[in-house]
CSV table of C-alpha atoms in Angstrom, one decimal:
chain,number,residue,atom,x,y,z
A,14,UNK,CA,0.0,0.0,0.0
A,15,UNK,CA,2.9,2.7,0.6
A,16,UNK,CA,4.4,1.4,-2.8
A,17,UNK,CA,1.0,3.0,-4.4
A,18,UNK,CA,0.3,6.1,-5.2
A,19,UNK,CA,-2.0,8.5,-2.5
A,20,UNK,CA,-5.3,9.5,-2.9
A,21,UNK,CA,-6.5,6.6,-4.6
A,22,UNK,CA,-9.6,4.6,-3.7
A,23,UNK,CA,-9.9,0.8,-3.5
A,24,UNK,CA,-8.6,-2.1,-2.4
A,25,UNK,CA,-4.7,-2.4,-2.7
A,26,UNK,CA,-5.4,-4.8,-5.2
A,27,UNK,CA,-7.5,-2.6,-7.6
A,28,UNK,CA,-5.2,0.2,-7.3
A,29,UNK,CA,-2.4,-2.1,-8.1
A,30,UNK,CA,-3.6,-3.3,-11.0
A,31,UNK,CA,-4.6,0.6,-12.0
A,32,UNK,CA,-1.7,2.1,-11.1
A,33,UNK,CA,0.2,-1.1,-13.2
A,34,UNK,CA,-2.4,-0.3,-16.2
A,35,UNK,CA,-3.3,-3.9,-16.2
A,36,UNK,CA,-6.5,-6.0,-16.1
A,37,UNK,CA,-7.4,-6.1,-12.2
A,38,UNK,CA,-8.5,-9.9,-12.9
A,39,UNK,CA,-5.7,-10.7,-15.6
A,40,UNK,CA,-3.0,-13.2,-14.9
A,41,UNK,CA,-0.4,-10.7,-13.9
A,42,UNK,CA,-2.6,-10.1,-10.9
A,43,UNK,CA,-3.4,-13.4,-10.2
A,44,UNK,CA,-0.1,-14.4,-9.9
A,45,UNK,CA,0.9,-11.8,-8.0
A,46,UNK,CA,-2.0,-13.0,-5.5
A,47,UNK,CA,-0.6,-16.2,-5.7
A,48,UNK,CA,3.2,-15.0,-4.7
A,49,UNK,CA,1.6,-13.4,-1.3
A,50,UNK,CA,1.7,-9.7,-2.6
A,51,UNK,CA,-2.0,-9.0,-1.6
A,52,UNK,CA,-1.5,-10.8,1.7
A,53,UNK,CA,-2.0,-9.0,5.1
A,54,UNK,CA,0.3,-11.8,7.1
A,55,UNK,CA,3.9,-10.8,8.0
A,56,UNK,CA,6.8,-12.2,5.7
A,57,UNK,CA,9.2,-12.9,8.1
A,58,UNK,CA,11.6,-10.5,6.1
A,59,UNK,CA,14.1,-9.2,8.8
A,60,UNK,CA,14.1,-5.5,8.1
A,61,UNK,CA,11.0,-5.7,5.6
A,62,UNK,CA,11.7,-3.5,3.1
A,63,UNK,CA,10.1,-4.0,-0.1
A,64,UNK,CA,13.6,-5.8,-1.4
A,65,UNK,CA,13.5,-7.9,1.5
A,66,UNK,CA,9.8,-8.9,1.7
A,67,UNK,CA,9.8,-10.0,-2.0
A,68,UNK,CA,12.9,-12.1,-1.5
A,69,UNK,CA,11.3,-13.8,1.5
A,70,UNK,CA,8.2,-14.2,-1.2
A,71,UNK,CA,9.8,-15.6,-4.0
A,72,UNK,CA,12.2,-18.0,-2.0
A,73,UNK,CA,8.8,-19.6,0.0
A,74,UNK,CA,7.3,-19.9,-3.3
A,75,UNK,CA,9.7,-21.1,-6.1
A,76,UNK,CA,12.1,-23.0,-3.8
A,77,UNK,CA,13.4,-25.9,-5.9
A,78,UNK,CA,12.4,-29.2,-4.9
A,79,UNK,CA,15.3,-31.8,-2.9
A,80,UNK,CA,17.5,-32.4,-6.2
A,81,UNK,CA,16.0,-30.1,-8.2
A,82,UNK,CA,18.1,-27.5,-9.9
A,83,UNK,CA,17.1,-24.6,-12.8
A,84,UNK,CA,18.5,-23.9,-16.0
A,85,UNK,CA,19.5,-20.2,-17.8
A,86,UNK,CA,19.5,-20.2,-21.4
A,87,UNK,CA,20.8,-17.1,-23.3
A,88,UNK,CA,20.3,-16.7,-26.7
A,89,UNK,CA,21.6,-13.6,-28.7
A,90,UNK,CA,20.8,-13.1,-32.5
A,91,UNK,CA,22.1,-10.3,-34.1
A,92,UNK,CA,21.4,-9.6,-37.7
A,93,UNK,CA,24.5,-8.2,-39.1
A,94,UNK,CA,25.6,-5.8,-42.1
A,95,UNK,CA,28.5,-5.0,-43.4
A,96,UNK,CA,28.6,-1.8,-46.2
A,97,UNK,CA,32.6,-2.1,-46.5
A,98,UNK,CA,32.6,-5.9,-47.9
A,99,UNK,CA,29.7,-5.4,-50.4
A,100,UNK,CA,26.8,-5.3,-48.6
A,101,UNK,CA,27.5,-8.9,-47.0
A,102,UNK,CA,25.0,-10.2,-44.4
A,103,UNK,CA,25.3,-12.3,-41.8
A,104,UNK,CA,23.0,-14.3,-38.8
A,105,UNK,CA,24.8,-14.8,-35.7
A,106,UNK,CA,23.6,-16.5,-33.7
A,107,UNK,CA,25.0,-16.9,-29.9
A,108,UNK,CA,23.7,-19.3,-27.2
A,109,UNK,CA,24.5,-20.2,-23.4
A,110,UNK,CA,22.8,-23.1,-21.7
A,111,UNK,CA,23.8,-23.9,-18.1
A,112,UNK,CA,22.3,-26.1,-15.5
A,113,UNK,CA,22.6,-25.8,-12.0
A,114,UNK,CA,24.0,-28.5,-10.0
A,115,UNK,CA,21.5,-30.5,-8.0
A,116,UNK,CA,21.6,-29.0,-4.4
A,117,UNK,CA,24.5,-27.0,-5.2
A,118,UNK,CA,25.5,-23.8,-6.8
A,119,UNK,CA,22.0,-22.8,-9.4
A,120,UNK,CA,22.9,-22.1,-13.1
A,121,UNK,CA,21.7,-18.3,-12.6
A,122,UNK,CA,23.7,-17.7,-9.0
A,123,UNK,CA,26.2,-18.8,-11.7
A,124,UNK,CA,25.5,-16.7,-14.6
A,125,UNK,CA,24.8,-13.7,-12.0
A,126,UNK,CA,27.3,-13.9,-9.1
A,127,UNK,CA,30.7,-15.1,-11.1
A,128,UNK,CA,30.4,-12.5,-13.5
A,129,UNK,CA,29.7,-9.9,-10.7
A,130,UNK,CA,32.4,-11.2,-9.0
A,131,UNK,CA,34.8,-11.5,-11.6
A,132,UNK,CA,34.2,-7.7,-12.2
A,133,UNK,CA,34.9,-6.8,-9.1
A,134,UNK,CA,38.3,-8.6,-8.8
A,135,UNK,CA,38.9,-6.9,-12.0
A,136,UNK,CA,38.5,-3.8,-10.4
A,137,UNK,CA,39.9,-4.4,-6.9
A,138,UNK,CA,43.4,-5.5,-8.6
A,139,UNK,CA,43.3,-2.4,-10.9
A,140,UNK,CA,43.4,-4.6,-13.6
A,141,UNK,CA,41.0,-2.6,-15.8
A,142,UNK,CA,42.9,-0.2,-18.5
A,143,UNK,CA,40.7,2.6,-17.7
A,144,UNK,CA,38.9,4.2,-14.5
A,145,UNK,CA,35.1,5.4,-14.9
A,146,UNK,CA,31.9,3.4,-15.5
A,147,UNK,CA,31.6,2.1,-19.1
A,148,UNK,CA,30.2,-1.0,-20.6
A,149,UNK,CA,32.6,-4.2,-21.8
A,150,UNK,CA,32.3,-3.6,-25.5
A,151,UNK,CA,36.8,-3.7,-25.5
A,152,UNK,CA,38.6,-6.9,-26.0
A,153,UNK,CA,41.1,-5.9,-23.3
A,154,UNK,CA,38.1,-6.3,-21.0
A,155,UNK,CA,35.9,-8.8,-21.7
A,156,UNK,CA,38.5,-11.1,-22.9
A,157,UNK,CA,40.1,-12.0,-19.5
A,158,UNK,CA,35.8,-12.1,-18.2
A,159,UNK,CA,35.1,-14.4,-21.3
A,160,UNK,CA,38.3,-16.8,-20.6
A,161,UNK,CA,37.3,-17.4,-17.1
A,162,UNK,CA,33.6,-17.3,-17.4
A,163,UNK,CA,34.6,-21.0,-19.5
A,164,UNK,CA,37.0,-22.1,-17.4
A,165,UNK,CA,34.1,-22.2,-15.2
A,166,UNK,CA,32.2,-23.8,-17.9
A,167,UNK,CA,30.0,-21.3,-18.5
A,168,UNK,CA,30.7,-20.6,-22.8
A,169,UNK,CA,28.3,-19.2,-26.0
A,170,UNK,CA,28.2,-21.6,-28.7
A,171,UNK,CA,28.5,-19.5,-31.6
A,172,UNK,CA,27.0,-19.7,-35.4
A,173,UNK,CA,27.4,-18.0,-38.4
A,174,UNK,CA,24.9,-18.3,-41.4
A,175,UNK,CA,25.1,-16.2,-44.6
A,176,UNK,CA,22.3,-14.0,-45.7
């Protein structure tokens, strides 16, 4: 309710859904209902801030079962032109598929935290060429991420396909 804008009238539910611009008795909504949002009973969260009460949410509700583990998939396609070599075209296509280990280490703490944490190494070593913020698009960066992102045995199969 503090989330919602004031001055509204309704259940917290109605002005959800109207404040979202989505059907008050869609599926959004009802799965929201379903995760607890709606619910009046305490989460449990220790501080409960919004953060913190959804975490406590979400981990009740999509815990994985004893030996059950998830799965990430990334798939990039990128539709490619190049003017200098004639007007070539290409499809490349670039996909990732991880599982996570059955109660151990999930495929997206994996696809999330090593990054992350890789990055910050990176960073606490000074071994980036450059201070500021900026995104990886240089080989001096995202090499050394790349090469130990598959030593980890997280790697893109790659493909290539004329146009």
């Amino acid at each position: 309710d503090m989330f919602l804008p004031p001055g509204e009238h309704g259940s917290v539910r109605l002005r959800a859904a109207r404040h979202l611009g989505i059907s008050p008795g869609g599926t959004i909504m009802k799965n929201l209902e379903w995760l607890g949002i709606f619910d009046d009973t305490p989460t449990g969260a220790a501080g409960e801030t919004a953060a913190e009460a959804m975490i406590h949410l979400l981990k009740g509700k999509l815990r994985l079962p004893p030996r059950g583990r998830d799965m990430v998939i990334l798939a990039h396609e990128l539709l490619v032109h190049y003017p200098d070599e004639g007007g070539r075209k290409e499809r490349v296509t670039s996909t990732l598929v991880d599982l996570g280990e059955p109660d151990g280490l999930t495929a997206m703490s994996k696809t999330v935290g090593l990054p992350a944490a890789l990055g910050a190494r990176l960073l606490m070593t000074d071994s980036f060429p450059r201070p500021g913020s900026f995104i990886p698009i240089e080989p001096v960066i995202y090499e050394p991420m790349l090469e130990e992102l598959a030593q980890a045995g997280l790697t893109f199969e790659e493909r290539v396909e004329s146009l």
